[in-house]
Short mmCIF file of C-alpha atoms in Angstrom, two decimals:
data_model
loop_
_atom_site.label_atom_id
_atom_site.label_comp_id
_atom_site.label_asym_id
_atom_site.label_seq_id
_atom_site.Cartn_x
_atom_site.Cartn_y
_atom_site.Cartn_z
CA UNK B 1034 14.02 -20.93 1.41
CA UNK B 1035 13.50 -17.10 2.17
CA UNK B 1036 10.01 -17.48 0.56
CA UNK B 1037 9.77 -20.46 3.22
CA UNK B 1038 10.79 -18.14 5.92
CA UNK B 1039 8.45 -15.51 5.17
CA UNK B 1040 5.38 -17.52 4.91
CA UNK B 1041 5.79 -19.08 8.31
CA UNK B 1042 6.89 -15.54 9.81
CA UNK B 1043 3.04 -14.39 8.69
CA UNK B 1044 1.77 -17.81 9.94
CA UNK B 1045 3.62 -16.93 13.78
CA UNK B 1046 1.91 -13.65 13.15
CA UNK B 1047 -1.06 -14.14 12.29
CA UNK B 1048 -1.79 -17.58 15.41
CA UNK B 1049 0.78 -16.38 18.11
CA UNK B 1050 2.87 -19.38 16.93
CA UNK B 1051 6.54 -19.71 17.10
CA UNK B 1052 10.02 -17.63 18.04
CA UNK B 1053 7.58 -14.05 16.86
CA UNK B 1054 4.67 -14.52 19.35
CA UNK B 1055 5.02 -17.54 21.03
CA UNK B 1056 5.53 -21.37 20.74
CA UNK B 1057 3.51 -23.79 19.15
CA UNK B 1058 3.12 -25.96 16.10
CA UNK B 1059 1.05 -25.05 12.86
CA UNK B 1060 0.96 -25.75 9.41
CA UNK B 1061 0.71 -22.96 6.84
CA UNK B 1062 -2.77 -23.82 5.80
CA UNK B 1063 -3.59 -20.86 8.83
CA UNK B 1064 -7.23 -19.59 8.19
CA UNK B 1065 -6.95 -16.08 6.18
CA UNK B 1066 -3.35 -16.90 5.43
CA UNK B 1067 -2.47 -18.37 1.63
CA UNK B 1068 1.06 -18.93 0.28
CA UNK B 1069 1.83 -18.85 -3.46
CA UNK B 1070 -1.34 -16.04 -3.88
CA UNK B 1071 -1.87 -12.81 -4.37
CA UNK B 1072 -5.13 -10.63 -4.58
CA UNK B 1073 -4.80 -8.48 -8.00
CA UNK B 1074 -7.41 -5.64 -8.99
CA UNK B 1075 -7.82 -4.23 -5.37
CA UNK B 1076 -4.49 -2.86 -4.52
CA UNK B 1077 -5.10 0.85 -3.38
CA UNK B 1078 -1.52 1.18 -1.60
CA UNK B 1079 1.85 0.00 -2.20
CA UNK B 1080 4.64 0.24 0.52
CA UNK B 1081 8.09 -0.89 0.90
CA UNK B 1082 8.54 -2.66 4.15
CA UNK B 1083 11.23 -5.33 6.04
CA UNK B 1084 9.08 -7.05 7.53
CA UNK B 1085 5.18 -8.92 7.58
CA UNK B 1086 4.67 -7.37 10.79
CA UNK B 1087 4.79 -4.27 9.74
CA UNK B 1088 2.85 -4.93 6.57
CA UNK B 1089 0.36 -6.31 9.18
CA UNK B 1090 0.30 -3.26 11.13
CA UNK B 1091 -0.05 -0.91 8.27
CA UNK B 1092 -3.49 -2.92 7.01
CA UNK B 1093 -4.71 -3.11 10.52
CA UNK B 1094 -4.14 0.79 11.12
CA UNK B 1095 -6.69 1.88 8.23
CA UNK B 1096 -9.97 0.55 8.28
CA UNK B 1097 -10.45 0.30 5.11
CA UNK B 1098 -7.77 -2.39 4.40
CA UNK B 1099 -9.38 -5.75 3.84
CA UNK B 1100 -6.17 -7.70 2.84
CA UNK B 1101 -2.75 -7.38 1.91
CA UNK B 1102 -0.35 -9.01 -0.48
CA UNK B 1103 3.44 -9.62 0.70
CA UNK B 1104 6.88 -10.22 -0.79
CA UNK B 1105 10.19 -10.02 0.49
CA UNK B 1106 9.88 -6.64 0.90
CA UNK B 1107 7.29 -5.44 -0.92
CA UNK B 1108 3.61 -4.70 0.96
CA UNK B 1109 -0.17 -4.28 -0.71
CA UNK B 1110 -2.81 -3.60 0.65
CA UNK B 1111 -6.63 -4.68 -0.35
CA UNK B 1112 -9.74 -3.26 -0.41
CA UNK B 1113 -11.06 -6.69 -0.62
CA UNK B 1114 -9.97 -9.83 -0.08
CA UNK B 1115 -10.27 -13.73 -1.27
CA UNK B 1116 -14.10 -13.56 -0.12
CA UNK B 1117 -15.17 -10.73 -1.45
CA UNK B 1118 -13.34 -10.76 -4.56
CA UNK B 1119 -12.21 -14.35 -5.33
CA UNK B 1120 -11.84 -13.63 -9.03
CA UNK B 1121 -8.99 -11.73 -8.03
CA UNK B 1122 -7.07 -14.45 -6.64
CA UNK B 1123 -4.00 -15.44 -8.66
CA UNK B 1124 -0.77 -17.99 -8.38
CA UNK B 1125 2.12 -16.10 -7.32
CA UNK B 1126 5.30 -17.92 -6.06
CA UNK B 1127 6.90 -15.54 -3.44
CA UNK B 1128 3.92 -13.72 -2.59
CA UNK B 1129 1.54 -14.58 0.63
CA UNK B 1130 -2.16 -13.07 0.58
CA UNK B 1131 -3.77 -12.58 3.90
CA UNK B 1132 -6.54 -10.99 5.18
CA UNK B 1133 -7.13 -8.55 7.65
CA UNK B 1134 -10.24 -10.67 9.28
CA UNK B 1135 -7.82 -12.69 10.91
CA UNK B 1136 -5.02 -10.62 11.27
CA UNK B 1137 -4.49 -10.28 15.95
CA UNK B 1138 -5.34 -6.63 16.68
CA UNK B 1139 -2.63 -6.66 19.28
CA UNK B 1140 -0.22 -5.91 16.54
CA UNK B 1141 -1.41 -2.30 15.46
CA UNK B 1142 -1.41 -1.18 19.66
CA UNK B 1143 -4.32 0.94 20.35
CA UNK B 1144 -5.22 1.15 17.09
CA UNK B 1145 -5.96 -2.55 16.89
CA UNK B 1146 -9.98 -2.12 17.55
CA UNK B 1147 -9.60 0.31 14.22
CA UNK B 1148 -11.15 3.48 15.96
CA UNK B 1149 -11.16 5.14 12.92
CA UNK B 1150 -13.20 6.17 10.20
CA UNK B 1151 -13.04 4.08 6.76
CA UNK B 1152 -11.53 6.58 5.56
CA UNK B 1153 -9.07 7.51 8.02
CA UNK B 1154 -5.44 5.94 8.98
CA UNK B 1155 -4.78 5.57 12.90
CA UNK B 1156 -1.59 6.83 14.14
CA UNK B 1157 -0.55 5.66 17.30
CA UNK B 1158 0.70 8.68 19.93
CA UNK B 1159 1.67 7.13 22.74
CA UNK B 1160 -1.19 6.18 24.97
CA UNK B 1161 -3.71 7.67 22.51
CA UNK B 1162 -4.30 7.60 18.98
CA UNK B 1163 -4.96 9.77 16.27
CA UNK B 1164 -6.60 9.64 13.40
CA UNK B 1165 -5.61 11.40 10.07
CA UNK B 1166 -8.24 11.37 7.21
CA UNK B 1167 -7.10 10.21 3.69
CA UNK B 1168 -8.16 11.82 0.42
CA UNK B 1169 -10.04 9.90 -1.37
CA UNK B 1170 -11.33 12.12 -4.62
CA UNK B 1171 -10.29 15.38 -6.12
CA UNK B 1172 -12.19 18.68 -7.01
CA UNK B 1173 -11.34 21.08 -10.42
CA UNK B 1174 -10.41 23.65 -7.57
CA UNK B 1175 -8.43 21.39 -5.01
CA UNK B 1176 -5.07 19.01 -5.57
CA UNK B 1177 -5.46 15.55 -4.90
CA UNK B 1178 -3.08 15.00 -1.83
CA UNK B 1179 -3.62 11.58 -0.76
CA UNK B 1180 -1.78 8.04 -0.61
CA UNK B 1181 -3.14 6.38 -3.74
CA UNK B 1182 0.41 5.33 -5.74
CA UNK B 1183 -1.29 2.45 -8.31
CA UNK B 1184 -2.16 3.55 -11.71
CA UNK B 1185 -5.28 2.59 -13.32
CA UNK B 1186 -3.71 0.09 -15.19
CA UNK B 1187 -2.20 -1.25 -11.85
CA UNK B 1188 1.26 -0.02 -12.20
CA UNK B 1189 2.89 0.96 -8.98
CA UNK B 1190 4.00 4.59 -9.25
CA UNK B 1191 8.13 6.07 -8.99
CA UNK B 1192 8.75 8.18 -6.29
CA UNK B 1193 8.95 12.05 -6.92
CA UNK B 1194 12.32 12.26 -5.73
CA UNK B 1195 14.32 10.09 -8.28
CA UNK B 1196 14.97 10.09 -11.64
CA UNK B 1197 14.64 6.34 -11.98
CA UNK B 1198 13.54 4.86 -13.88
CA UNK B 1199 12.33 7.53 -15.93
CA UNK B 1200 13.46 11.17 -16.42
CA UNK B 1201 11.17 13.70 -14.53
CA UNK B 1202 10.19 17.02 -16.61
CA UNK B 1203 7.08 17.46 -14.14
CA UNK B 1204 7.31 17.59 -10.10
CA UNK B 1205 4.90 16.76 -7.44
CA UNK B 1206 3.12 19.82 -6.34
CA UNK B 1207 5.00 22.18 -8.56
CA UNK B 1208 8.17 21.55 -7.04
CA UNK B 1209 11.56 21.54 -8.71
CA UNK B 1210 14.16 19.14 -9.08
CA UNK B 1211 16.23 18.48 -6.00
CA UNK B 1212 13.69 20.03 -3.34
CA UNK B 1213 13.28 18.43 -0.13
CA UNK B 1214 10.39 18.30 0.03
CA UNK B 1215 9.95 15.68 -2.79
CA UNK B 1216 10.90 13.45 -0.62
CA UNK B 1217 7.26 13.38 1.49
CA UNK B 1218 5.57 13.06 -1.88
CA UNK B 1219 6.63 9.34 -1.99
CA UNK B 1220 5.33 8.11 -5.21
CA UNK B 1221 2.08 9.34 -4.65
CA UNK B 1222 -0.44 10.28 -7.46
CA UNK B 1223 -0.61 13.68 -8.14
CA UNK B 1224 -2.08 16.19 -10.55
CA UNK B 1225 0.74 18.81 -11.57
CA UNK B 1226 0.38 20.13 -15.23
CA UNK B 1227 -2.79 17.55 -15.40
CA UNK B 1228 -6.49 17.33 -14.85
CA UNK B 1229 -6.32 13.95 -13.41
CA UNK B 1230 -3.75 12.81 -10.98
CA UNK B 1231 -1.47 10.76 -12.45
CA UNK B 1232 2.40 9.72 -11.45
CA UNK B 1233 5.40 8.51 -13.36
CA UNK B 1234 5.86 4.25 -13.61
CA UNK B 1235 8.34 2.28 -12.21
CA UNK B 1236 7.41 -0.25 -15.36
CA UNK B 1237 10.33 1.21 -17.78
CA UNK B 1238 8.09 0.52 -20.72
CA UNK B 1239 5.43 3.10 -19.49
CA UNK B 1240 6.50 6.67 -18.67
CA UNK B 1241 3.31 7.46 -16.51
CA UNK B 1242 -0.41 7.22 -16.59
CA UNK B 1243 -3.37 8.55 -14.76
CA UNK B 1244 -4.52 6.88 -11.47
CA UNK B 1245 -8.01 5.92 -10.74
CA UNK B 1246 -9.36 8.60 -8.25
CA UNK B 1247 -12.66 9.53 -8.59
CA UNK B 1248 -13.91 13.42 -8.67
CA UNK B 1249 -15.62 14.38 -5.78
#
């Protein structure tokens, strides 16, 4: 049932249908929408969110977002989707693949018409927008400080500020255990006491491994 439930919440979102958007009738086969599927091998950013809409919002406030995967909870977002990579495409009971083609722009505000750069995430300021460039690569010389959190192997990464469900002996940044500031690492990859950036797993059976950003 709650898969149910979130399927036809993406379907309201994504044709103005039902209690979400509107009123109307419509099936789940919704152009760009498809239950039971997710898009694997693309993933560039993992969040944890309530809601589809706000999945929605997050793909359609960086340009570079082609899709996203969604489960109860759980949020991914594609650099492609079932068109441009349809070898990608996998079964998946609970999750819902859509893509961003046919996502209503009316959901991300002013950022809708993506006004950004490809690399770039809009951020919506009240009446304007701003928009706040992600790091894409690293340099020997300069820390990787962007919002990739998959490993190379696909593994989404733990979050800097917990302990679970490994152990940390290295800290985001060269922070210590227990600082604040951990906290707006997220479970980013970084490169402390390594020449790649890399982050702890949340798999149990892997401790960490590198994540695929290139060098500039």
């Amino acid at each position: 049932m709650k898969t149910f439930l979130t399927t036809m919440l993406l379907v309201e979102l994504m044709t103005g249908c039902g209690q979400v958007t509107g009123t109307c009738s419509r099936g789940v086969n919704t152009p760009g929408l498809m239950a039971s599927s997710r898009l694997v091998g693309s993933v560039y950013l993992v969040l944890l969110t309530l809601t589809p809409q706000d999945c929605v919002t997050s793909c359609l406030q960086q340009s570079r977002c082609a899709s996203l995967n969604f489960k109860a909870g759980q949020c991914e977002l594609n650099y492609d989707n079932s068109t441009t990579a349809p070898s990608g495409m996998v079964a998946a009971s609970g999750w819902n693949h859509a893509s961003a083609f046919y996502m209503p722009s009316r959901l991300a505000g002013i950022c809708g018409p993506r006004p950004c750069g490809v690399n770039d995430t809009c951020r919506d300021k009240g009446g304007s927008y701003e928009c706040e460039q992600d790091e894409l690569c690293f340099t020997s010389s300069t820390l990787y400080l962007g919002t990739l959190n998959i490993t190379k192997t696909g593994r989404t990464c733990q979050r800097w500020d917990t302990d679970i469900p490994h152990k940390r002996s290295h800290f985001a940044r060269g922070l210590s255990r227990g600082d604040p500031a951990l906290v707006d690492e997220s479970n980013y990859c970084r490169m402390d006491n390594h020449t790649m950036p890399w982050c702890y797993t949340v798999d149990p059976s892997e401790r960490w491994e590198e994540c695929s950003v290139p060098f500039c």
